[in-house]
GROMACS .gro file of C-alpha atoms in nm:
model
  503
    1UNK     CA    1   3.261   2.514  10.886
    2UNK     CA    2   3.479   2.581  11.192
    3UNK     CA    3   3.769   2.815  11.153
    4UNK     CA    4   4.112   2.662  11.129
    5UNK     CA    5   4.363   2.711  11.410
    6UNK     CA    6   4.514   3.061  11.392
    7UNK     CA    7   4.879   3.083  11.290
    8UNK     CA    8   5.065   3.249  11.577
    9UNK     CA    9   5.416   3.381  11.549
   10UNK     CA   10   5.657   3.533  11.797
   11UNK     CA   11   5.795   3.879  11.750
   12UNK     CA   12   5.472   4.066  11.683
   13UNK     CA   13   5.387   3.926  11.337
   14UNK     CA   14   5.011   3.936  11.270
   15UNK     CA   15   4.818   3.611  11.292
   16UNK     CA   16   4.613   3.500  10.998
   17UNK     CA   17   4.280   3.322  11.004
   18UNK     CA   18   4.152   3.088  10.734
   19UNK     CA   19   3.956   3.364  10.567
   20UNK     CA   20   4.287   3.531  10.485
   21UNK     CA   21   4.234   3.850  10.681
   22UNK     CA   22   4.530   3.960  10.893
   23UNK     CA   23   4.487   4.125  11.226
   24UNK     CA   24   4.548   4.498  11.205
   25UNK     CA   25   4.889   4.613  11.314
   26UNK     CA   26   5.031   4.952  11.407
   27UNK     CA   27   5.119   5.159  11.102
   28UNK     CA   28   5.484   5.213  11.036
   29UNK     CA   29   5.610   5.565  11.089
   30UNK     CA   30   5.836   5.558  10.785
   31UNK     CA   31   5.882   5.375  10.457
   32UNK     CA   32   6.117   5.076  10.435
   33UNK     CA   33   6.388   5.278  10.258
   34UNK     CA   34   6.362   5.558  10.513
   35UNK     CA   35   6.381   5.308  10.798
   36UNK     CA   36   6.700   5.165  10.650
   37UNK     CA   37   6.853   5.513  10.631
   38UNK     CA   38   6.735   5.602  10.982
   39UNK     CA   39   6.880   5.279  11.122
   40UNK     CA   40   7.212   5.346  10.948
   41UNK     CA   41   7.226   5.698  11.097
   42UNK     CA   42   7.143   5.567  11.444
   43UNK     CA   43   7.403   5.288  11.429
   44UNK     CA   44   7.686   5.502  11.289
   45UNK     CA   45   7.620   5.772  11.549
   46UNK     CA   46   7.613   5.523  11.835
   47UNK     CA   47   7.934   5.363  11.707
   48UNK     CA   48   8.102   5.705  11.727
   49UNK     CA   49   7.998   5.741  12.092
   50UNK     CA   50   8.110   5.398  12.207
   51UNK     CA   51   8.427   5.408  11.996
   52UNK     CA   52   8.549   5.720  12.173
   53UNK     CA   53   8.520   5.549  12.511
   54UNK     CA   54   8.760   5.271  12.412
   55UNK     CA   55   8.978   5.419  12.136
   56UNK     CA   56   9.172   5.622  12.390
   57UNK     CA   57   9.267   5.329  12.618
   58UNK     CA   58   9.551   5.180  12.417
   59UNK     CA   59   9.681   5.530  12.339
   60UNK     CA   60   9.704   5.635  12.705
   61UNK     CA   61  10.084   5.589  12.733
   62UNK     CA   62  10.140   5.826  12.437
   63UNK     CA   63   9.888   6.078  12.576
   64UNK     CA   64  10.062   6.055  12.914
   65UNK     CA   65  10.397   6.147  12.757
   66UNK     CA   66  10.283   6.411  12.508
   67UNK     CA   67  10.052   6.615  12.732
   68UNK     CA   68  10.237   6.577  13.062
   69UNK     CA   69   9.971   6.400  13.265
   70UNK     CA   70  10.055   6.275  13.612
   71UNK     CA   71   9.997   5.907  13.681
   72UNK     CA   72   9.684   5.983  13.883
   73UNK     CA   73   9.562   6.251  13.644
   74UNK     CA   74   9.570   6.010  13.350
   75UNK     CA   75   9.265   5.824  13.486
   76UNK     CA   76   9.056   6.136  13.429
   77UNK     CA   77   9.101   6.111  13.052
   78UNK     CA   78   8.828   5.847  13.073
   79UNK     CA   79   8.646   5.973  13.381
   80UNK     CA   80   8.597   6.331  13.254
   81UNK     CA   81   8.411   6.185  12.955
   82UNK     CA   82   8.208   5.913  13.125
   83UNK     CA   83   8.102   6.129  13.420
   84UNK     CA   84   7.954   6.414  13.215
   85UNK     CA   85   7.813   6.154  12.976
   86UNK     CA   86   7.636   5.964  13.253
   87UNK     CA   87   7.554   6.272  13.460
   88UNK     CA   88   7.368   6.463  13.190
   89UNK     CA   89   7.211   6.165  13.009
   90UNK     CA   90   6.875   6.202  13.181
   91UNK     CA   91   6.860   6.576  13.107
   92UNK     CA   92   6.957   6.505  12.747
   93UNK     CA   93   6.683   6.243  12.720
   94UNK     CA   94   6.420   6.483  12.856
   95UNK     CA   95   6.541   6.754  12.618
   96UNK     CA   96   6.466   6.520  12.328
   97UNK     CA   97   6.114   6.456  12.458
   98UNK     CA   98   6.044   6.830  12.498
   99UNK     CA   99   6.232   6.998  12.212
  100UNK     CA  100   6.222   6.725  11.947
  101UNK     CA  101   6.442   6.420  11.904
  102UNK     CA  102   6.589   6.503  11.563
  103UNK     CA  103   6.676   6.852  11.681
  104UNK     CA  104   6.855   6.725  11.990
  105UNK     CA  105   7.026   6.452  11.788
  106UNK     CA  106   7.179   6.720  11.567
  107UNK     CA  107   7.273   6.944  11.861
  108UNK     CA  108   7.438   6.652  12.040
  109UNK     CA  109   7.626   6.546  11.727
  110UNK     CA  110   7.749   6.904  11.669
  111UNK     CA  111   7.883   6.935  12.027
  112UNK     CA  112   8.041   6.590  12.011
  113UNK     CA  113   8.211   6.664  11.676
  114UNK     CA  114   8.343   7.006  11.782
  115UNK     CA  115   8.483   6.860  12.105
  116UNK     CA  116   8.649   6.575  11.914
  117UNK     CA  117   8.838   6.822  11.695
  118UNK     CA  118   8.944   7.024  12.001
  119UNK     CA  119   9.070   6.708  12.176
  120UNK     CA  120   9.267   6.611  11.867
  121UNK     CA  121   9.433   6.954  11.876
  122UNK     CA  122   9.509   6.943  12.252
  123UNK     CA  123   9.842   7.084  12.365
  124UNK     CA  124   9.794   7.047  12.741
  125UNK     CA  125   9.631   6.808  12.986
  126UNK     CA  126   9.388   7.074  13.116
  127UNK     CA  127   9.268   7.152  12.762
  128UNK     CA  128   9.212   6.786  12.686
  129UNK     CA  129   9.020   6.715  13.006
  130UNK     CA  130   8.796   7.019  12.956
  131UNK     CA  131   8.703   6.913  12.605
  132UNK     CA  132   8.663   6.548  12.707
  133UNK     CA  133   8.400   6.669  12.955
  134UNK     CA  134   8.229   6.873  12.681
  135UNK     CA  135   8.243   6.571  12.451
  136UNK     CA  136   8.068   6.372  12.725
  137UNK     CA  137   7.796   6.638  12.733
  138UNK     CA  138   7.748   6.599  12.358
  139UNK     CA  139   7.721   6.222  12.400
  140UNK     CA  140   7.466   6.272  12.680
  141UNK     CA  141   7.242   6.458  12.437
  142UNK     CA  142   7.313   6.230  12.141
  143UNK     CA  143   7.292   5.880  12.295
  144UNK     CA  144   6.933   5.889  12.428
  145UNK     CA  145   6.819   6.048  12.102
  146UNK     CA  146   6.953   5.749  11.906
  147UNK     CA  147   6.765   5.490  12.112
  148UNK     CA  148   6.449   5.705  12.130
  149UNK     CA  149   6.452   5.740  11.749
  150UNK     CA  150   6.490   5.364  11.722
  151UNK     CA  151   6.187   5.312  11.949
  152UNK     CA  152   5.963   5.556  11.765
  153UNK     CA  153   6.053   5.448  11.409
  154UNK     CA  154   6.053   5.069  11.450
  155UNK     CA  155   5.737   4.886  11.553
  156UNK     CA  156   5.743   4.677  11.869
  157UNK     CA  157   5.792   4.311  11.790
  158UNK     CA  158   6.026   4.144  11.542
  159UNK     CA  159   6.115   4.467  11.361
  160UNK     CA  160   6.229   4.636  11.682
  161UNK     CA  161   6.404   4.323  11.809
  162UNK     CA  162   6.614   4.320  11.491
  163UNK     CA  163   6.693   4.692  11.520
  164UNK     CA  164   6.781   4.665  11.890
  165UNK     CA  165   7.002   4.364  11.816
  166UNK     CA  166   7.199   4.565  11.563
  167UNK     CA  167   7.214   4.856  11.809
  168UNK     CA  168   7.351   4.633  12.084
  169UNK     CA  169   7.595   4.466  11.845
  170UNK     CA  170   7.724   4.807  11.742
  171UNK     CA  171   7.793   4.893  12.106
  172UNK     CA  172   7.983   4.574  12.181
  173UNK     CA  173   8.184   4.563  11.861
  174UNK     CA  174   8.273   4.932  11.878
  175UNK     CA  175   8.431   4.888  12.219
  176UNK     CA  176   8.670   4.624  12.085
  177UNK     CA  177   8.729   4.796  11.751
  178UNK     CA  178   8.815   5.113  11.943
  179UNK     CA  179   9.088   4.930  12.132
  180UNK     CA  180   9.232   4.786  11.812
  181UNK     CA  181   9.214   5.115  11.622
  182UNK     CA  182   9.350   5.311  11.919
  183UNK     CA  183   9.652   5.084  11.946
  184UNK     CA  184   9.728   5.089  11.575
  185UNK     CA  185   9.687   5.465  11.545
  186UNK     CA  186   9.899   5.533  11.854
  187UNK     CA  187  10.182   5.316  11.719
  188UNK     CA  188  10.168   5.407  11.350
  189UNK     CA  189  10.029   5.762  11.331
  190UNK     CA  190   9.902   5.946  11.637
  191UNK     CA  191   9.635   5.901  11.905
  192UNK     CA  192   9.491   6.232  11.778
  193UNK     CA  193   9.375   6.080  11.448
  194UNK     CA  194   9.096   5.881  11.613
  195UNK     CA  195   8.938   6.204  11.737
  196UNK     CA  196   8.994   6.406  11.420
  197UNK     CA  197   8.818   6.142  11.208
  198UNK     CA  198   8.495   6.231  11.387
  199UNK     CA  199   8.477   6.562  11.198
  200UNK     CA  200   8.375   6.435  10.850
  201UNK     CA  201   8.159   6.159  11.000
  202UNK     CA  202   7.981   6.403  11.234
  203UNK     CA  203   7.906   6.649  10.952
  204UNK     CA  204   7.772   6.365  10.736
  205UNK     CA  205   7.543   6.243  11.016
  206UNK     CA  206   7.400   6.592  11.076
  207UNK     CA  207   7.321   6.632  10.704
  208UNK     CA  208   7.174   6.281  10.685
  209UNK     CA  209   6.953   6.346  10.988
  210UNK     CA  210   6.811   6.659  10.823
  211UNK     CA  211   6.736   6.462  10.509
  212UNK     CA  212   6.592   6.137  10.644
  213UNK     CA  213   6.471   6.173  11.003
  214UNK     CA  214   6.131   6.341  11.052
  215UNK     CA  215   6.112   6.576  11.348
  216UNK     CA  216   5.895   6.492  11.645
  217UNK     CA  217   5.674   6.771  11.769
  218UNK     CA  218   5.773   6.999  12.054
  219UNK     CA  219   5.600   6.931  12.385
  220UNK     CA  220   5.542   7.180  12.665
  221UNK     CA  221   5.768   7.109  12.958
  222UNK     CA  222   6.038   7.224  13.193
  223UNK     CA  223   6.393   7.107  13.251
  224UNK     CA  224   6.470   6.951  13.585
  225UNK     CA  225   6.801   7.132  13.648
  226UNK     CA  226   6.819   7.051  14.023
  227UNK     CA  227   6.777   6.683  13.937
  228UNK     CA  228   7.050   6.700  13.673
  229UNK     CA  229   7.294   6.875  13.906
  230UNK     CA  230   7.240   6.648  14.208
  231UNK     CA  231   7.267   6.331  13.995
  232UNK     CA  232   7.581   6.451  13.815
  233UNK     CA  233   7.761   6.575  14.127
  234UNK     CA  234   7.650   6.270  14.326
  235UNK     CA  235   7.776   6.021  14.067
  236UNK     CA  236   8.101   6.218  14.019
  237UNK     CA  237   8.165   6.212  14.393
  238UNK     CA  238   8.097   5.837  14.402
  239UNK     CA  239   8.350   5.770  14.124
  240UNK     CA  240   8.607   6.006  14.275
  241UNK     CA  241   8.568   5.841  14.616
  242UNK     CA  242   8.635   5.494  14.478
  243UNK     CA  243   8.934   5.609  14.271
  244UNK     CA  244   9.074   5.800  14.569
  245UNK     CA  245   9.045   5.492  14.789
  246UNK     CA  246   9.278   5.305  14.552
  247UNK     CA  247   9.537   5.584  14.583
  248UNK     CA  248   9.502   5.717  14.938
  249UNK     CA  249   9.319   5.434  15.115
  250UNK     CA  250   8.994   5.446  15.310
  251UNK     CA  251   9.078   5.754  15.514
  252UNK     CA  252   8.829   6.003  15.660
  253UNK     CA  253   8.828   6.214  15.343
  254UNK     CA  254   8.747   5.917  15.120
  255UNK     CA  255   8.464   5.805  15.349
  256UNK     CA  256   8.326   6.160  15.367
  257UNK     CA  257   8.325   6.190  14.987
  258UNK     CA  258   8.141   5.859  14.948
  259UNK     CA  259   7.885   5.950  15.216
  260UNK     CA  260   7.830   6.287  15.046
  261UNK     CA  261   7.767   6.109  14.715
  262UNK     CA  262   7.505   5.886  14.877
  263UNK     CA  263   7.331   6.190  15.030
  264UNK     CA  264   7.325   6.367  14.693
  265UNK     CA  265   7.188   6.061  14.513
  266UNK     CA  266   6.918   6.031  14.783
  267UNK     CA  267   6.839   6.400  14.737
  268UNK     CA  268   6.811   6.339  14.363
  269UNK     CA  269   6.547   6.070  14.423
  270UNK     CA  270   6.348   6.308  14.648
  271UNK     CA  271   6.367   6.583  14.384
  272UNK     CA  272   6.242   6.342  14.117
  273UNK     CA  273   5.946   6.239  14.335
  274UNK     CA  274   5.835   6.602  14.369
  275UNK     CA  275   5.935   6.750  14.032
  276UNK     CA  276   5.651   6.842  13.798
  277UNK     CA  277   5.845   6.705  13.502
  278UNK     CA  278   6.135   6.496  13.635
  279UNK     CA  279   6.425   6.394  13.414
  280UNK     CA  280   6.387   6.047  13.562
  281UNK     CA  281   6.017   5.958  13.588
  282UNK     CA  282   6.009   5.711  13.876
  283UNK     CA  283   5.711   5.542  13.710
  284UNK     CA  284   5.962   5.378  13.477
  285UNK     CA  285   6.068   5.164  13.773
  286UNK     CA  286   5.713   5.047  13.843
  287UNK     CA  287   5.764   4.768  13.590
  288UNK     CA  288   5.960   4.479  13.744
  289UNK     CA  289   6.113   4.374  13.411
  290UNK     CA  290   6.247   4.722  13.335
  291UNK     CA  291   6.386   4.769  13.687
  292UNK     CA  292   6.558   4.432  13.671
  293UNK     CA  293   6.702   4.514  13.329
  294UNK     CA  294   6.852   4.840  13.460
  295UNK     CA  295   7.013   4.670  13.759
  296UNK     CA  296   7.145   4.375  13.559
  297UNK     CA  297   7.282   4.612  13.295
  298UNK     CA  298   7.478   4.814  13.553
  299UNK     CA  299   7.643   4.502  13.690
  300UNK     CA  300   7.703   4.344  13.349
  301UNK     CA  301   7.860   4.659  13.202
  302UNK     CA  302   8.074   4.712  13.512
  303UNK     CA  303   8.226   4.368  13.463
  304UNK     CA  304   8.266   4.410  13.085
  305UNK     CA  305   8.426   4.756  13.101
  306UNK     CA  306   8.653   4.611  13.369
  307UNK     CA  307   8.744   4.338  13.121
  308UNK     CA  308   8.859   4.590  12.860
  309UNK     CA  309   9.041   4.817  13.107
  310UNK     CA  310   9.224   4.550  13.308
  311UNK     CA  311   9.301   4.326  13.010
  312UNK     CA  312   9.469   4.625  12.846
  313UNK     CA  313   9.686   4.672  13.157
  314UNK     CA  314   9.764   4.301  13.172
  315UNK     CA  315   9.869   4.279  12.808
  316UNK     CA  316  10.096   4.585  12.822
  317UNK     CA  317  10.238   4.573  13.175
  318UNK     CA  318  10.248   4.198  13.240
  319UNK     CA  319  10.269   4.032  12.898
  320UNK     CA  320  10.481   4.317  12.755
  321UNK     CA  321  10.272   4.384  12.439
  322UNK     CA  322  10.312   4.712  12.247
  323UNK     CA  323   9.997   4.929  12.198
  324UNK     CA  324   9.937   4.803  11.842
  325UNK     CA  325   9.975   4.439  11.943
  326UNK     CA  326   9.755   4.502  12.248
  327UNK     CA  327   9.479   4.625  12.020
  328UNK     CA  328   9.513   4.324  11.790
  329UNK     CA  329   9.513   4.092  12.092
  330UNK     CA  330   9.147   4.186  12.145
  331UNK     CA  331   9.045   4.038  11.809
  332UNK     CA  332   8.927   3.708  11.967
  333UNK     CA  333   8.660   3.906  12.151
  334UNK     CA  334   8.501   4.001  11.817
  335UNK     CA  335   8.532   3.669  11.629
  336UNK     CA  336   8.191   3.543  11.736
  337UNK     CA  337   8.045   3.863  11.876
  338UNK     CA  338   7.928   4.002  11.542
  339UNK     CA  339   7.769   3.684  11.399
  340UNK     CA  340   7.608   3.600  11.734
  341UNK     CA  341   7.462   3.949  11.770
  342UNK     CA  342   7.328   3.934  11.414
  343UNK     CA  343   7.142   3.607  11.470
  344UNK     CA  344   7.002   3.702  11.811
  345UNK     CA  345   6.657   3.785  11.664
  346UNK     CA  346   6.638   3.434  11.515
  347UNK     CA  347   6.761   3.278  11.838
  348UNK     CA  348   6.496   3.470  12.033
  349UNK     CA  349   6.223   3.356  11.794
  350UNK     CA  350   6.332   2.995  11.827
  351UNK     CA  351   6.431   2.967  12.194
  352UNK     CA  352   6.274   3.274  12.355
  353UNK     CA  353   6.430   3.587  12.500
  354UNK     CA  354   6.470   3.433  12.846
  355UNK     CA  355   6.679   3.142  12.720
  356UNK     CA  356   6.907   3.367  12.513
  357UNK     CA  357   6.960   3.611  12.801
  358UNK     CA  358   7.029   3.342  13.062
  359UNK     CA  359   7.273   3.162  12.831
  360UNK     CA  360   7.458   3.487  12.758
  361UNK     CA  361   7.501   3.573  13.124
  362UNK     CA  362   7.615   3.222  13.220
  363UNK     CA  363   7.877   3.226  12.945
  364UNK     CA  364   7.998   3.565  13.073
  365UNK     CA  365   8.037   3.429  13.427
  366UNK     CA  366   8.247   3.136  13.300
  367UNK     CA  367   8.464   3.365  13.085
  368UNK     CA  368   8.531   3.621  13.361
  369UNK     CA  369   8.618   3.349  13.611
  370UNK     CA  370   8.857   3.199  13.356
  371UNK     CA  371   9.027   3.534  13.295
  372UNK     CA  372   9.084   3.581  13.667
  373UNK     CA  373   9.335   3.292  13.660
  374UNK     CA  374   9.578   3.478  13.429
  375UNK     CA  375   9.905   3.580  13.594
  376UNK     CA  376  10.273   3.642  13.530
  377UNK     CA  377  10.398   3.392  13.273
  378UNK     CA  378  10.050   3.276  13.165
  379UNK     CA  379  10.009   3.176  12.800
  380UNK     CA  380   9.812   3.438  12.606
  381UNK     CA  381   9.616   3.188  12.397
  382UNK     CA  382   9.489   2.969  12.680
  383UNK     CA  383   9.463   3.230  12.958
  384UNK     CA  384   9.333   3.530  12.760
  385UNK     CA  385   9.233   3.457  12.400
  386UNK     CA  386   8.998   3.163  12.468
  387UNK     CA  387   8.800   3.336  12.745
  388UNK     CA  388   8.792   3.647  12.522
  389UNK     CA  389   8.596   3.445  12.265
  390UNK     CA  390   8.342   3.357  12.533
  391UNK     CA  391   8.324   3.724  12.636
  392UNK     CA  392   8.230   3.815  12.279
  393UNK     CA  393   7.962   3.545  12.269
  394UNK     CA  394   7.823   3.662  12.602
  395UNK     CA  395   7.799   4.025  12.491
  396UNK     CA  396   7.636   3.926  12.163
  397UNK     CA  397   7.368   3.724  12.344
  398UNK     CA  398   7.310   3.948  12.646
  399UNK     CA  399   7.303   4.316  12.547
  400UNK     CA  400   7.012   4.301  12.303
  401UNK     CA  401   6.766   4.125  12.541
  402UNK     CA  402   6.868   4.360  12.824
  403UNK     CA  403   6.804   4.662  12.601
  404UNK     CA  404   6.464   4.527  12.494
  405UNK     CA  405   6.364   4.465  12.856
  406UNK     CA  406   6.483   4.815  12.951
  407UNK     CA  407   6.235   4.979  12.713
  408UNK     CA  408   5.954   4.722  12.739
  409UNK     CA  409   5.599   4.860  12.754
  410UNK     CA  410   5.713   5.224  12.759
  411UNK     CA  411   5.473   5.489  12.632
  412UNK     CA  412   5.603   5.694  12.338
  413UNK     CA  413   5.591   6.008  12.552
  414UNK     CA  414   5.851   5.849  12.783
  415UNK     CA  415   6.063   5.699  12.505
  416UNK     CA  416   6.343   5.949  12.555
  417UNK     CA  417   6.345   5.912  12.933
  418UNK     CA  418   6.345   5.531  12.909
  419UNK     CA  419   6.631   5.531  12.660
  420UNK     CA  420   6.812   5.772  12.889
  421UNK     CA  421   6.780   5.531  13.181
  422UNK     CA  422   6.917   5.246  12.964
  423UNK     CA  423   7.216   5.459  12.873
  424UNK     CA  424   7.257   5.582  13.231
  425UNK     CA  425   7.272   5.220  13.348
  426UNK     CA  426   7.539   5.167  13.080
  427UNK     CA  427   7.744   5.464  13.200
  428UNK     CA  428   7.701   5.388  13.570
  429UNK     CA  429   7.843   5.045  13.496
  430UNK     CA  430   8.124   5.203  13.294
  431UNK     CA  431   8.224   5.472  13.543
  432UNK     CA  432   8.108   5.376  13.893
  433UNK     CA  433   8.154   5.004  13.825
  434UNK     CA  434   8.505   5.052  13.692
  435UNK     CA  435   8.603   5.278  13.982
  436UNK     CA  436   8.471   5.015  14.226
  437UNK     CA  437   8.681   4.747  14.054
  438UNK     CA  438   8.989   4.972  14.074
  439UNK     CA  439   8.930   5.013  14.448
  440UNK     CA  440   8.878   4.640  14.501
  441UNK     CA  441   9.185   4.551  14.293
  442UNK     CA  442   9.406   4.766  14.516
  443UNK     CA  443   9.309   4.586  14.838
  444UNK     CA  444   9.597   4.377  14.973
  445UNK     CA  445   9.845   4.483  14.702
  446UNK     CA  446  10.089   4.663  14.934
  447UNK     CA  447  10.445   4.541  14.899
  448UNK     CA  448  10.409   4.428  14.538
  449UNK     CA  449  10.560   4.608  14.239
  450UNK     CA  450  10.602   4.588  13.863
  451UNK     CA  451  10.438   4.301  13.676
  452UNK     CA  452  10.351   4.119  13.999
  453UNK     CA  453  10.151   4.418  14.122
  454UNK     CA  454   9.960   4.454  13.795
  455UNK     CA  455   9.890   4.080  13.773
  456UNK     CA  456   9.760   4.078  14.131
  457UNK     CA  457   9.527   4.372  14.069
  458UNK     CA  458   9.401   4.234  13.737
  459UNK     CA  459   9.323   3.896  13.892
  460UNK     CA  460   9.134   4.050  14.184
  461UNK     CA  461   8.944   4.284  13.952
  462UNK     CA  462   8.828   3.986  13.743
  463UNK     CA  463   8.727   3.799  14.060
  464UNK     CA  464   8.512   4.099  14.155
  465UNK     CA  465   8.379   4.117  13.798
  466UNK     CA  466   8.274   3.754  13.823
  467UNK     CA  467   8.080   3.832  14.141
  468UNK     CA  468   7.911   4.126  13.965
  469UNK     CA  469   7.802   3.899  13.680
  470UNK     CA  470   7.664   3.643  13.925
  471UNK     CA  471   7.461   3.916  14.099
  472UNK     CA  472   7.335   4.037  13.760
  473UNK     CA  473   7.238   3.681  13.674
  474UNK     CA  474   7.041   3.646  13.998
  475UNK     CA  475   6.858   3.974  13.928
  476UNK     CA  476   6.774   3.844  13.579
  477UNK     CA  477   6.633   3.517  13.716
  478UNK     CA  478   6.414   3.691  13.974
  479UNK     CA  479   6.285   3.989  13.771
  480UNK     CA  480   6.325   3.967  13.393
  481UNK     CA  481   6.268   3.593  13.338
  482UNK     CA  482   5.930   3.573  13.521
  483UNK     CA  483   5.808   3.902  13.366
  484UNK     CA  484   5.895   3.802  13.009
  485UNK     CA  485   5.730   3.463  13.060
  486UNK     CA  486   5.408   3.622  13.189
  487UNK     CA  487   5.406   3.881  12.908
  488UNK     CA  488   5.451   3.612  12.642
  489UNK     CA  489   5.165   3.405  12.787
  490UNK     CA  490   4.938   3.710  12.797
  491UNK     CA  491   5.020   3.803  12.437
  492UNK     CA  492   4.958   3.446  12.322
  493UNK     CA  493   4.617   3.435  12.492
  494UNK     CA  494   4.525   3.775  12.350
  495UNK     CA  495   4.633   3.676  11.999
  496UNK     CA  496   4.432   3.353  12.014
  497UNK     CA  497   4.122   3.542  12.129
  498UNK     CA  498   4.163   3.815  11.865
  499UNK     CA  499   4.224   3.571  11.580
  500UNK     CA  500   3.931   3.352  11.686
  501UNK     CA  501   3.704   3.656  11.687
  502UNK     CA  502   3.835   3.764  11.348
  503UNK     CA  503   3.764   3.418  11.207
   0.00000   0.00000   0.00000
C-alpha cells in the first residue's frame, strides 16, 4: 500500500508519515519549565537595556537644569551611552563565545546595574556622562549574551520564531514605555528614579541567571582589542562629525573628523580580515540574507529612533506638551504594537516571513511620510496619533523577521558574534542614524527660531527618515525576500524527500 502524503508544516515542526513515526528533531537544550524561566530572564534583561535608552528622553529638560548641562552637552546624555554600547558590542559578543555566555550575562548585568545607581546619584554633568558611558559598556556585554542565549536554548523553527517575536516585541514596546515612564517620573517624582529602579531588578536577574541558565563551556581564544578600539573610535568620530555639522556647519574640521572616521572604519575591516579570532567574523556577511538584514535594520532603526527623538521635540517645543503629557502622547504607538508582535509567529506561519516583513516596512514608510506633514498648529490626533498607530504596527511586524534573518543559518560557535552584529546594526541605526538625521534636519534652517525652527527640523528629519525606510525596503526586496523564498523551497523539498524515505 503506498504511503500517504506526508504532512508538512512551516516553522520546523516534524512531518509525520502514515506509519506514525515522526522525523527526528534536534533535542532541546532545556526542559519546558527551564525554557520559560530562561526566556523571562532574557526578556526582562533586554527590556532594561532598551528602556534606559528612551526613559531619559522626556526627562532631559529636568536633567539639563539640575546638572548644569550646556545645550550642546545635553545631546551626549544619549550619545555617551549609545556609542560605548555600539562600540563594544562586538567585543562583548566575542567574550560570551570565549568565556561563557551565562558568565558574561552576569558580568554585563552587574556593570549595568552599578552604573545605573551611580547615574541616579549624579551631582554633576561630568559624573553622569562618565557613568552613562560605563552603563553602555555593561549593555554591550549584556545585550549580545541575551540573544545568544535565546539562539542556543530555543530550537530553530517555530519555537525560535516565537521567542524572537517576543524578544523583538520587548524592544519596541520598551522604547515607548520608557518615554511614558520617563515623562511621568520627571514630572511627578524625579528622573533619577528610573535609573535607581534597575538595582533590585538587576540583582534579581543575576540570581535568576545563576539558578536557571546553564553555563556554556569556555573556548580557547583571544580578544581582538585593535578591532574593538578602531570600531569604537571610528563610530564615535562618525557620530560626533554629524552632530558637529548641525552646530558648526560643514567646515574643514567637521569634514576632517568624518574622513578620519571612514579611515578608522576601513582599518577595522582590514584588521578583521587578518585577525586570528576577529570580533566580527566577516564570514557572517557571506550569507546574502544576513547581510541584507543587517543593512535594512540599520536604516529601519535610524528612522524609528528618529521618530521617538523628533516627536518628543515636536510635542514639547511645538505643541507645548509637558513631559508627563508627552510620554502619554506616545500611547498610540503601543496600542497595536504588542498584539501585532505577539501574533507575528502565526502570521508568518500563515502568510510567510516575506509577506509579513514587506507589509511591515510598507506601513512604516506610509506612517513616516504622514508624520513629516506635521507643523505648527497641526492637530495632534490627525497629524501625530494616527501615524503613531501605524508606526507601532510596522515595528511589530518588521523587527522579528529582521532579527530572524540576521541570525539565519549561523553555527552555534558564532551565535554570540551574530547576535552582536544584530545589536550593532541596532545601535548604529540609533546613534549614527540619529546623528545623520540631526545634521539633515539643520540644513536650510537658518533664520528660523522658536516653534517654527523646531517644526521645520522635525519635518525634514521625518522626510529623511522616510527615505531611509524606502532604502531599507529596497534592500529587503533584493536580498532577504529572494533568500527566504529559496530557503523555504529547499526545506520543503528536503522534508518531502525525508518523509518519503521514512514512509
